[in-house]
mmCIF file of C-alpha atoms in Angstrom:
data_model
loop_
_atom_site.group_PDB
_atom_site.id
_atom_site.type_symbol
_atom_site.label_atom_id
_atom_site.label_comp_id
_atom_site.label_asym_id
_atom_site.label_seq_id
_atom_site.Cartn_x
_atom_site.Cartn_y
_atom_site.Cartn_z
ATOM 1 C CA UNK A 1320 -45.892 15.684 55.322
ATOM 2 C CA UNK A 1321 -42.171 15.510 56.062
ATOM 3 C CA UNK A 1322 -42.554 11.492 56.670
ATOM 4 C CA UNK A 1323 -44.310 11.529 52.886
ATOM 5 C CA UNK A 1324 -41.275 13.436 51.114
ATOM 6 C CA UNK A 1325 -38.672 11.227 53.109
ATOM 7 C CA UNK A 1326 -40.645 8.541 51.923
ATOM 8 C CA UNK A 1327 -40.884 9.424 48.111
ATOM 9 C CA UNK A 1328 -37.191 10.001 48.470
ATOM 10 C CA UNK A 1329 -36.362 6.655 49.390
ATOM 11 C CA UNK A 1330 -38.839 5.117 46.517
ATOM 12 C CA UNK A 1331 -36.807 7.497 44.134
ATOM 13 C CA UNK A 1332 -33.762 6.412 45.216
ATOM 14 C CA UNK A 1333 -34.961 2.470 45.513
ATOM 15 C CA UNK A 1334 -35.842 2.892 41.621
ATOM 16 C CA UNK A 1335 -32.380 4.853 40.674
ATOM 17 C CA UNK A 1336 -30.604 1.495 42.148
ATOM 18 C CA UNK A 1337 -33.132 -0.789 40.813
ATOM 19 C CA UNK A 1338 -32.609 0.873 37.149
ATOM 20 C CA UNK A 1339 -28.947 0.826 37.418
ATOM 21 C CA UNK A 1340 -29.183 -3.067 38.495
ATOM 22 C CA UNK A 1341 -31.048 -3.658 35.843
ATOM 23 C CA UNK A 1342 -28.675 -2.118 33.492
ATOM 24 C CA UNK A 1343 -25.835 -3.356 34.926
ATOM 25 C CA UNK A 1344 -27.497 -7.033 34.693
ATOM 26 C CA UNK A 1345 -27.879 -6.294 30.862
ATOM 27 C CA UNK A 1346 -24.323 -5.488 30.190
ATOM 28 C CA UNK A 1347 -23.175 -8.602 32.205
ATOM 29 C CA UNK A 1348 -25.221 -10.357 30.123
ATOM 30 C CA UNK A 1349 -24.373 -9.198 26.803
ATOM 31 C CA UNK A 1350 -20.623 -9.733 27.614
ATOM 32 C CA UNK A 1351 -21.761 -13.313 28.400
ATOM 33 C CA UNK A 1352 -23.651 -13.683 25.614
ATOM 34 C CA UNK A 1353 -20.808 -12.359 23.228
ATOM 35 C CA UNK A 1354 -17.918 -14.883 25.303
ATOM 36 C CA UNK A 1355 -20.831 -17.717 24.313
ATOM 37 C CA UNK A 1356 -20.178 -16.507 20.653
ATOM 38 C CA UNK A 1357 -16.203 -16.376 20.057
ATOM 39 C CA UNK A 1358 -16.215 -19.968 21.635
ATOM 40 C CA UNK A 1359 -18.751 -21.240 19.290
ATOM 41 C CA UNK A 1360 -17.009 -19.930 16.733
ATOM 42 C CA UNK A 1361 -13.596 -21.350 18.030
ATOM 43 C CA UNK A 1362 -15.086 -24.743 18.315
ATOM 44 C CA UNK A 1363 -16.621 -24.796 15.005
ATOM 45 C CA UNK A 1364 -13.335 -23.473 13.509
ATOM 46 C CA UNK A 1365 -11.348 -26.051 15.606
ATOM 47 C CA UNK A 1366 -13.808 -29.203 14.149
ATOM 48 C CA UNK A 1367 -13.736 -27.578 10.552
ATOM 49 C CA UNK A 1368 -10.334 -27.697 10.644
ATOM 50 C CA UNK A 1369 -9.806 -31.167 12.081
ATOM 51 C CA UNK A 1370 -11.736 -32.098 9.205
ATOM 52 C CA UNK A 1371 -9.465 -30.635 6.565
ATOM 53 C CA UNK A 1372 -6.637 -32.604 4.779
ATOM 54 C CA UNK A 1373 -2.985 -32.224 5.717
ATOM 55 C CA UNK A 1374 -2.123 -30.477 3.064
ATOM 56 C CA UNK A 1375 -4.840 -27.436 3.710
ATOM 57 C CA UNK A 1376 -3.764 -27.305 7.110
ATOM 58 C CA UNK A 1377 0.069 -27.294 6.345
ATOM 59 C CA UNK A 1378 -0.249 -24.705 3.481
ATOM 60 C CA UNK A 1379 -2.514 -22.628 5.607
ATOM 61 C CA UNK A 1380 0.563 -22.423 8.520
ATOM 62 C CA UNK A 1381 2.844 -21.714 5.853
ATOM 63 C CA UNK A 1382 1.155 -18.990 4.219
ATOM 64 C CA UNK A 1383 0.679 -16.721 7.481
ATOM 65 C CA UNK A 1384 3.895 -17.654 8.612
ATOM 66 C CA UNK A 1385 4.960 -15.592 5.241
ATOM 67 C CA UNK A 1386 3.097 -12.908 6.871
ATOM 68 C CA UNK A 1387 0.267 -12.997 4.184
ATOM 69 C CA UNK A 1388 -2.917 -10.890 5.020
ATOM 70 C CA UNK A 1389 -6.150 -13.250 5.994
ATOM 71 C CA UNK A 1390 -7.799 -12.460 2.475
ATOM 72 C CA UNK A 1391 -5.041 -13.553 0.796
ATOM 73 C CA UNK A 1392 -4.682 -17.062 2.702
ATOM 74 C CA UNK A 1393 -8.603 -17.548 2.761
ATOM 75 C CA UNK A 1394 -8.632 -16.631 -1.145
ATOM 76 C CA UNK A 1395 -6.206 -19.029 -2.009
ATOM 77 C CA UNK A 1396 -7.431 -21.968 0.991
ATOM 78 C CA UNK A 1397 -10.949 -21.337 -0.687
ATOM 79 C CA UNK A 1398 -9.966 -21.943 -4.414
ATOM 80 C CA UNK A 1399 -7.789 -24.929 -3.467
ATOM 81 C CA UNK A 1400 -10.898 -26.777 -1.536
ATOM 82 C CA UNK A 1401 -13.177 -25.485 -4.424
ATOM 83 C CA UNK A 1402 -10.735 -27.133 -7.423
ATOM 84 C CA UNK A 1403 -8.179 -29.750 -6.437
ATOM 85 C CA UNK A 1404 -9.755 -33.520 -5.210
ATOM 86 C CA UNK A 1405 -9.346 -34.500 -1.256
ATOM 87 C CA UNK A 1406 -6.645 -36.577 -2.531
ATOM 88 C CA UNK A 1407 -5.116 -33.556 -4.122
ATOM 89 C CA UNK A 1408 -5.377 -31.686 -1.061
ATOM 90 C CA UNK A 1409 -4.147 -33.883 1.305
ATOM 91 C CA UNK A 1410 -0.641 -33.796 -1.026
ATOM 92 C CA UNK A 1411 1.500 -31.143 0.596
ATOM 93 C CA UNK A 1412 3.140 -31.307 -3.039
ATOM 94 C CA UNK A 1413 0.146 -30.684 -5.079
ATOM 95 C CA UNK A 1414 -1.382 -27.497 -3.310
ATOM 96 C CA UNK A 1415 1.802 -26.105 -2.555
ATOM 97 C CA UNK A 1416 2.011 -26.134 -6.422
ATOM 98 C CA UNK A 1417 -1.724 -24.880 -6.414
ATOM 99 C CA UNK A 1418 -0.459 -22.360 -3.997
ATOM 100 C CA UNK A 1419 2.412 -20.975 -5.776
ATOM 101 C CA UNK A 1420 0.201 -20.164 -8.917
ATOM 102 C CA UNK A 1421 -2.308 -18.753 -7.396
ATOM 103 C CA UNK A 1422 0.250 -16.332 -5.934
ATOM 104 C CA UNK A 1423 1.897 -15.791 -8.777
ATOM 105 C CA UNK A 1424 -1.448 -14.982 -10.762
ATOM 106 C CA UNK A 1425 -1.844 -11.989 -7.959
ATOM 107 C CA UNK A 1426 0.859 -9.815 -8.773
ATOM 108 C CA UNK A 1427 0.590 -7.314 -11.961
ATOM 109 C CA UNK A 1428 3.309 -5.892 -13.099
ATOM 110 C CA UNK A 1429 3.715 -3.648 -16.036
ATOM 111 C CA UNK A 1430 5.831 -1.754 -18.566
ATOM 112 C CA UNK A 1431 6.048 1.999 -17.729
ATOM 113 C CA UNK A 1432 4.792 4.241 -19.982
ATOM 114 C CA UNK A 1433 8.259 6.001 -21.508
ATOM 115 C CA UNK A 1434 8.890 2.541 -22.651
ATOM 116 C CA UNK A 1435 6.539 2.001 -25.137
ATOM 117 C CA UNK A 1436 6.752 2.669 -28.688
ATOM 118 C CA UNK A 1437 3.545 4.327 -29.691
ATOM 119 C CA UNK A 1438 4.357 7.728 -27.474
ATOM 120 C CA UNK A 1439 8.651 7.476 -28.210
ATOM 121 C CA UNK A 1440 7.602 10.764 -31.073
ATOM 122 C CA UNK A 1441 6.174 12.974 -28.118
ATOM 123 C CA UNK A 1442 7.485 14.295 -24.561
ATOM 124 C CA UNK A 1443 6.150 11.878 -22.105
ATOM 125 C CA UNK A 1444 6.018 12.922 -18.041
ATOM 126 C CA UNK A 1445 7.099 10.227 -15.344
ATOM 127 C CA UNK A 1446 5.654 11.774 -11.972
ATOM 128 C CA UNK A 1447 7.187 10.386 -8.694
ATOM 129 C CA UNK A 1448 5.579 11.247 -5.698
ATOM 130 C CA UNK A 1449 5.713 10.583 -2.348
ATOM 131 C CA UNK A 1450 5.328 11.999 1.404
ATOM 132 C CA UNK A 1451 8.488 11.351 3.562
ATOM 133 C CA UNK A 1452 12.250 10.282 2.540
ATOM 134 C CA UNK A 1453 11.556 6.854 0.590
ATOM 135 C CA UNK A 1454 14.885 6.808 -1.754
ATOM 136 C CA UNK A 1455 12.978 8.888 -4.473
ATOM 137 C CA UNK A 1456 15.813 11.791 -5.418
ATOM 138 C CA UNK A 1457 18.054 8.000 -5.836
ATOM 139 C CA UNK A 1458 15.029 6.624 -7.864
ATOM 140 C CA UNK A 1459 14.365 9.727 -10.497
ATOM 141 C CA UNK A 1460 17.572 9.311 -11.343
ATOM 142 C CA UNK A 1461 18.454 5.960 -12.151
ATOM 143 C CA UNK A 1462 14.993 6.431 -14.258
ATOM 144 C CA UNK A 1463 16.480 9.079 -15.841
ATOM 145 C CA UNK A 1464 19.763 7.345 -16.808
ATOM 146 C CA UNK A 1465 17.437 5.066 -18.508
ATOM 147 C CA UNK A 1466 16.387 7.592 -20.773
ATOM 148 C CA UNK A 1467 18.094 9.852 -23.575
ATOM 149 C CA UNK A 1468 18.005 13.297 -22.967
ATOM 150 C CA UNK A 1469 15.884 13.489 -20.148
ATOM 151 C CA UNK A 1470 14.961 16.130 -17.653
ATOM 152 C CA UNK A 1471 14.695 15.986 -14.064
ATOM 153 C CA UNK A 1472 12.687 18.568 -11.780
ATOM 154 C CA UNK A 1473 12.716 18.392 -8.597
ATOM 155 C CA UNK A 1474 10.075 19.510 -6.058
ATOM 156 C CA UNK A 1475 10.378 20.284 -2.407
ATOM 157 C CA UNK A 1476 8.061 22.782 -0.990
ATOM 158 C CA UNK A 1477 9.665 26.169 0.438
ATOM 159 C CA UNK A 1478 12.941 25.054 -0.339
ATOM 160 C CA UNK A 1479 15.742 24.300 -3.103
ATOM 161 C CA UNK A 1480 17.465 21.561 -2.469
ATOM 162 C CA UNK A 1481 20.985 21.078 -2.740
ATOM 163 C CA UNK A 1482 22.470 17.464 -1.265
ATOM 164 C CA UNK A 1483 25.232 14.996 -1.852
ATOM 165 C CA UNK A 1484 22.969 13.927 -4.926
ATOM 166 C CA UNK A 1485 24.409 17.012 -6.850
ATOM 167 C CA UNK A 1486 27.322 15.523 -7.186
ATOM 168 C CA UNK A 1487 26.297 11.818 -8.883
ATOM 169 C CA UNK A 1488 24.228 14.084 -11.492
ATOM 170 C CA UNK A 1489 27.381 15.916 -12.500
ATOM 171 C CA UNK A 1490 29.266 12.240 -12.997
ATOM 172 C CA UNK A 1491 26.507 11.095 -14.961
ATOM 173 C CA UNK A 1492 25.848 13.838 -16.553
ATOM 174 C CA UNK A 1493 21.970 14.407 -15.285
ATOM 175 C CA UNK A 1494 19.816 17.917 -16.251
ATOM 176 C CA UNK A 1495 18.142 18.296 -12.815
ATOM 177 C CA UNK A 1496 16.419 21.746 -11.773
ATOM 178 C CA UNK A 1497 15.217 22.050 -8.277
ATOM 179 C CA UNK A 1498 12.248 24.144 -7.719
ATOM 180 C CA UNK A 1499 10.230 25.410 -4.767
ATOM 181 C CA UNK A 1500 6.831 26.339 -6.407
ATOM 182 C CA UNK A 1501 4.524 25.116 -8.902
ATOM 183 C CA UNK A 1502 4.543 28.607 -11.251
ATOM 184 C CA UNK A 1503 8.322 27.627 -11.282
ATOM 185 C CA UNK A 1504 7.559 23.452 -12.088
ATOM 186 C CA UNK A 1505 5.267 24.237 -14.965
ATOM 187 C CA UNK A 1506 7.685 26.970 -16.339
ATOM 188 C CA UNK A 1507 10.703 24.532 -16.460
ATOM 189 C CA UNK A 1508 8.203 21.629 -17.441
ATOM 190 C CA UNK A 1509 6.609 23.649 -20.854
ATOM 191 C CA UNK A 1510 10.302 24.236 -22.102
ATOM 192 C CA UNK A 1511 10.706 20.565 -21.689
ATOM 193 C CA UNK A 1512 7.458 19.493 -23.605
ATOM 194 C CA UNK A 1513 8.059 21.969 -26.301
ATOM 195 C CA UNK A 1514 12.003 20.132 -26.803
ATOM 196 C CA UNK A 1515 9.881 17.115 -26.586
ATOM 197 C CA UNK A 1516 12.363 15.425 -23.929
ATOM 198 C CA UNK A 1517 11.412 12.955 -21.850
ATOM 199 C CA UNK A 1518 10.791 14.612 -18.332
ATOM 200 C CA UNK A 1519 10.394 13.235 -14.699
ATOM 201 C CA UNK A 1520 8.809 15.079 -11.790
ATOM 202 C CA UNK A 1521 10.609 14.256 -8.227
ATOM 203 C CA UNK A 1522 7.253 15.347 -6.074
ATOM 204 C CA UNK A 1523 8.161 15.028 -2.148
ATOM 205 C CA UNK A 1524 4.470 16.351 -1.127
ATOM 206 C CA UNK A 1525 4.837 17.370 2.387
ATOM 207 C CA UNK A 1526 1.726 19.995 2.158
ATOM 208 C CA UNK A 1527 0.296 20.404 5.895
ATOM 209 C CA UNK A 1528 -3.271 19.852 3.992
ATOM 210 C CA UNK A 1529 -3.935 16.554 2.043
ATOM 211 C CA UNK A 1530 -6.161 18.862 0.055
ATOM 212 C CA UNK A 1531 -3.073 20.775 -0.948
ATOM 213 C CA UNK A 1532 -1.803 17.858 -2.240
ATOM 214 C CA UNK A 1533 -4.793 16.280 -4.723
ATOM 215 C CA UNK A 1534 -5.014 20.008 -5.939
ATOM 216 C CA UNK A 1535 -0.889 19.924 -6.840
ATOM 217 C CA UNK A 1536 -1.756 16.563 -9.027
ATOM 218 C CA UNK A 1537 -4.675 17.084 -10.264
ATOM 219 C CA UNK A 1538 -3.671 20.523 -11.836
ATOM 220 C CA UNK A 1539 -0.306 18.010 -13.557
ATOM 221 C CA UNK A 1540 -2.957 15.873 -14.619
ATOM 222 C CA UNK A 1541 -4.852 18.555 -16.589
ATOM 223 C CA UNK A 1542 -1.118 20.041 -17.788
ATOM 224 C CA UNK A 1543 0.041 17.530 -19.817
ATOM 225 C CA UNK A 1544 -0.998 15.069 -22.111
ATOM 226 C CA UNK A 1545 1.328 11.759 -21.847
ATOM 227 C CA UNK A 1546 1.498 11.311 -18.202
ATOM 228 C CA UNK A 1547 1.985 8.856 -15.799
ATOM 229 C CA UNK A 1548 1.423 9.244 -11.886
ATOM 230 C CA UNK A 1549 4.040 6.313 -9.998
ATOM 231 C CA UNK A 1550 3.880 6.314 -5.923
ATOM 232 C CA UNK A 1551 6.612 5.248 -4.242
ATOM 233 C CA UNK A 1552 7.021 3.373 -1.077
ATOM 234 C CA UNK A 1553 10.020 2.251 0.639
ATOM 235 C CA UNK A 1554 9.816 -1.250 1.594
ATOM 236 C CA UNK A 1555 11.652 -0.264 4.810
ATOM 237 C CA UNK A 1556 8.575 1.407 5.737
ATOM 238 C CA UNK A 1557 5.402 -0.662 8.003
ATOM 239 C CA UNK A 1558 2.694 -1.794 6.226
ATOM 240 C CA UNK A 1559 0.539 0.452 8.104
ATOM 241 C CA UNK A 1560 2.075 3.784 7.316
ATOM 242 C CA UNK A 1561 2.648 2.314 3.481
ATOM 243 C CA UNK A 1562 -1.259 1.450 3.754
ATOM 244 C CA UNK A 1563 -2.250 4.897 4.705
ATOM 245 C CA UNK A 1564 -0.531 6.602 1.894
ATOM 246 C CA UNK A 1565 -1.646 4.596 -0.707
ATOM 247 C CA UNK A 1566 -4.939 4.832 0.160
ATOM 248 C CA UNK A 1567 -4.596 8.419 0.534
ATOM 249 C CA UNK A 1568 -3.336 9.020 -3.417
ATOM 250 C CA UNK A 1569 -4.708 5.305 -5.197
ATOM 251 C CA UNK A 1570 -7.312 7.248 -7.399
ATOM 252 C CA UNK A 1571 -4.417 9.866 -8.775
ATOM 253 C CA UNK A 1572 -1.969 7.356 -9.583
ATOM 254 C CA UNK A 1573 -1.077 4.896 -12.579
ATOM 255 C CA UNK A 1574 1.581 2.114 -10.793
ATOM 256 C CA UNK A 1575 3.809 1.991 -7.673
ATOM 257 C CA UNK A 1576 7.135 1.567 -7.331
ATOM 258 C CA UNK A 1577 9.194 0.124 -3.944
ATOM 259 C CA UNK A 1578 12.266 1.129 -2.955
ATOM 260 C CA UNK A 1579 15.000 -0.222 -0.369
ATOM 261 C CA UNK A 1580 13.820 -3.830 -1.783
ATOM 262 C CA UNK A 1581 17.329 -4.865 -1.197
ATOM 263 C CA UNK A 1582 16.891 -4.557 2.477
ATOM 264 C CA UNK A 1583 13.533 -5.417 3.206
ATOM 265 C CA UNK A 1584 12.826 -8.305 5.481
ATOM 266 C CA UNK A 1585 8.927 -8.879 4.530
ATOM 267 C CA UNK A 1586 7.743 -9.174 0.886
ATOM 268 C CA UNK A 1587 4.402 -10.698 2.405
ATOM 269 C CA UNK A 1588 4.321 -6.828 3.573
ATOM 270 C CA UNK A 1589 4.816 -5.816 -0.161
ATOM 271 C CA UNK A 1590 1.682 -8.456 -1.572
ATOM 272 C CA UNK A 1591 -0.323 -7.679 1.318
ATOM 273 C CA UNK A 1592 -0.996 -4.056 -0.330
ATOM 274 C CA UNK A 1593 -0.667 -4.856 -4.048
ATOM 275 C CA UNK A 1594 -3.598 -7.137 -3.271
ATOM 276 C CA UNK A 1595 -5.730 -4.203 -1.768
ATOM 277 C CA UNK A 1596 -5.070 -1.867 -4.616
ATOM 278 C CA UNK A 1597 -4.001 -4.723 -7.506
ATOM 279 C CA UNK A 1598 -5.045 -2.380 -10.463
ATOM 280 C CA UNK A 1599 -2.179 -0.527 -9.831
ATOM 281 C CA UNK A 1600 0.340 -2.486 -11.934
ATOM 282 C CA UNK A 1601 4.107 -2.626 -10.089
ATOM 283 C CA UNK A 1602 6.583 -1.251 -11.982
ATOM 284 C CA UNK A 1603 9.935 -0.641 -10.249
ATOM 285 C CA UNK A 1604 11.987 -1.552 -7.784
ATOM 286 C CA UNK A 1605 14.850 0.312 -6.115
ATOM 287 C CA UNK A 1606 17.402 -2.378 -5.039
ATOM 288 C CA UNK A 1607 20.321 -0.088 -3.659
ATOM 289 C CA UNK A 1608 21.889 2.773 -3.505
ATOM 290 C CA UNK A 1609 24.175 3.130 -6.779
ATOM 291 C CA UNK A 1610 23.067 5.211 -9.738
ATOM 292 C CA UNK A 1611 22.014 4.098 -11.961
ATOM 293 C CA UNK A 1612 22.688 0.388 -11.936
ATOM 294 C CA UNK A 1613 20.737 -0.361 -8.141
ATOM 295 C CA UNK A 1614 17.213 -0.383 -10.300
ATOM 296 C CA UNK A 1615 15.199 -3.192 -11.521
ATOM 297 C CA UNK A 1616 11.553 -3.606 -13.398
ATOM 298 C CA UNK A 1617 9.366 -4.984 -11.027
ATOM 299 C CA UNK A 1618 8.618 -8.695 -11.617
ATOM 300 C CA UNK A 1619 6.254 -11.527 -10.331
ATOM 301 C CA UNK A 1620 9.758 -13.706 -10.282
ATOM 302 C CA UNK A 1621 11.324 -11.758 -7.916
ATOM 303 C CA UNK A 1622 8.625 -10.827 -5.572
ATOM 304 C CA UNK A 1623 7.819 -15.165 -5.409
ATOM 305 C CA UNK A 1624 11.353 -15.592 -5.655
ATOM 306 C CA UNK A 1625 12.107 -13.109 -1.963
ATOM 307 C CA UNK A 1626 8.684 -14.558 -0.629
ATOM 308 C CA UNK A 1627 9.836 -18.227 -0.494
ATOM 309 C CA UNK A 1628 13.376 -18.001 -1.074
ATOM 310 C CA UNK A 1629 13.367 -19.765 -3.698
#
């Protein structure tokens, strides 16, 4: 009896190794088989490309040497091989040209909504928001420069500020009201609407809950009745953390505006998101420090113009 159950242990224990051969067989040769895969696909790549005119393969180095997402260079690489000749193609003249336009037909820009002359009888609401220090307390006031009589009111959670900024709204003679809650926002913001001023929200959300956050602008949305929602970014920022904010607030929000352009090494970083989220019209750009004069509308010429430096 004792030679059986030494014996059934040993065929158990034979199987466990057999089993976990077997398995580790598999693995090997799924590993293999995926290797076998990104080569094939390397090769094919490699003989498509050697296939392609010079001036697909030049434009193609040049746009990721921009640092231009893959969708954007296949977009473009796709329309050019689908529209211009071979002959057209091979001219590093002609699809750079292609190029340039295509480009240029990415970027929407638009007008923000205190500009136009069909609300200029009623109090219209410019909302700035954003999560972290991006320039914004520099940007609601250069927009409100731009506008007569307008009223800034600034939000910072738990706290009043009171900064160095003080000081420029005194020279240029800026109505700002810091607040710490929203009872105290909407108070300041109905004697606003009822003087039918223009009035801009500074909004630095910095709610531990993202909840928190879509509740605060969704209960603005429902308060007032010309409004418009701008994010900003500061170009200074990565991609990445730019990325994750924008798609954190995209559905809330009516245009974006970038700050810091002045100093910002990548604009390939600044297309790369438009593109992802390009129904949200630019419409500022913050290119210094200096109120109110370091401000600009955002434009498709000066986003191709930093791009290629042109």
């Amino acid at each position: 009896r004792e030679d059986q159950e030494e014996h059934y242990h040993a065929q158990k224990e034979t199987e466990s190794e057999l089993r976990q051969l077997i398995k580790s067989q598999k693995h090997q040769i799924e590993l293999l088989e995926q290797k076998i895969f990104e080569i094939s696909e390397k090769v094919s790549e490699t003989r498509s490309q050697d296939d392609e005119p010079k001036g697909v393969k030049g434009l193609r180095s040049t746009l990721r040497s921009l640092e231009l997402s893959e969708p954007i260079v296949q977009s473009i690489l796709k329309k050019a091989v689908f529209e211009l000749s071979y002959d057209e193609q091979d001219d590093p003249d002609t699809i750079y040209e292609f190029a340039l336009r295509e480009i240029h037909s990415l970027i929407h820009v638009e007008m923000p909504l205190f500009s136009k002359t069909d609300v200029q009888d009623e109090s219209v609401v410019t909302v700035l928001l954003s999560e972290a220090s991006v320039g914004q307390t520099s940007m609601a006031m250069k927009l409100a420069a731009l506008q007569e009589n307008a009223k800034v009111i600034r939000f910072r959670e738990g706290q009043v500020e009171n900064n160095q900024h003080d000081f420029t709204a005194k020279v240029f003679n800026l109505d700002i009201t810091n607040v710490s809650s929203l009872a105290h926002l909407m108070s300041e913001a109905r004697k606003v609407i009822e003087e039918k001023r223009p009035l801009l929200l500074d909004l630095r959300l910095e709610f531990k809950e993202v909840n928190e956050s879509k509740k605060f602008i969704e209960t603005l949305k429902r308060s007032f009745n010309k409004v418009e929602f701008l994010l900003n970014l500061s170009s200074l920022h990565s991609e990445l953390y730019n990325r994750k904010t924008l798609s954190k607030f995209h559905k809330y929000l009516n245009g974006v505006n970038f700050t810091y352009v002045d100093q910002c090494l990548s604009f390939g970083s600044i297309l790369n998101l438009h593109y992802e989220h390009n129904q949200l019209p630019l419409k500022f750009f913050g290119t210094g420090a200096v109120v109110p004069e370091d401000i600009e509308m955002a434009s498709t010429e000066r986003i191709m113009a930093e791009l290629f430096k042109l």
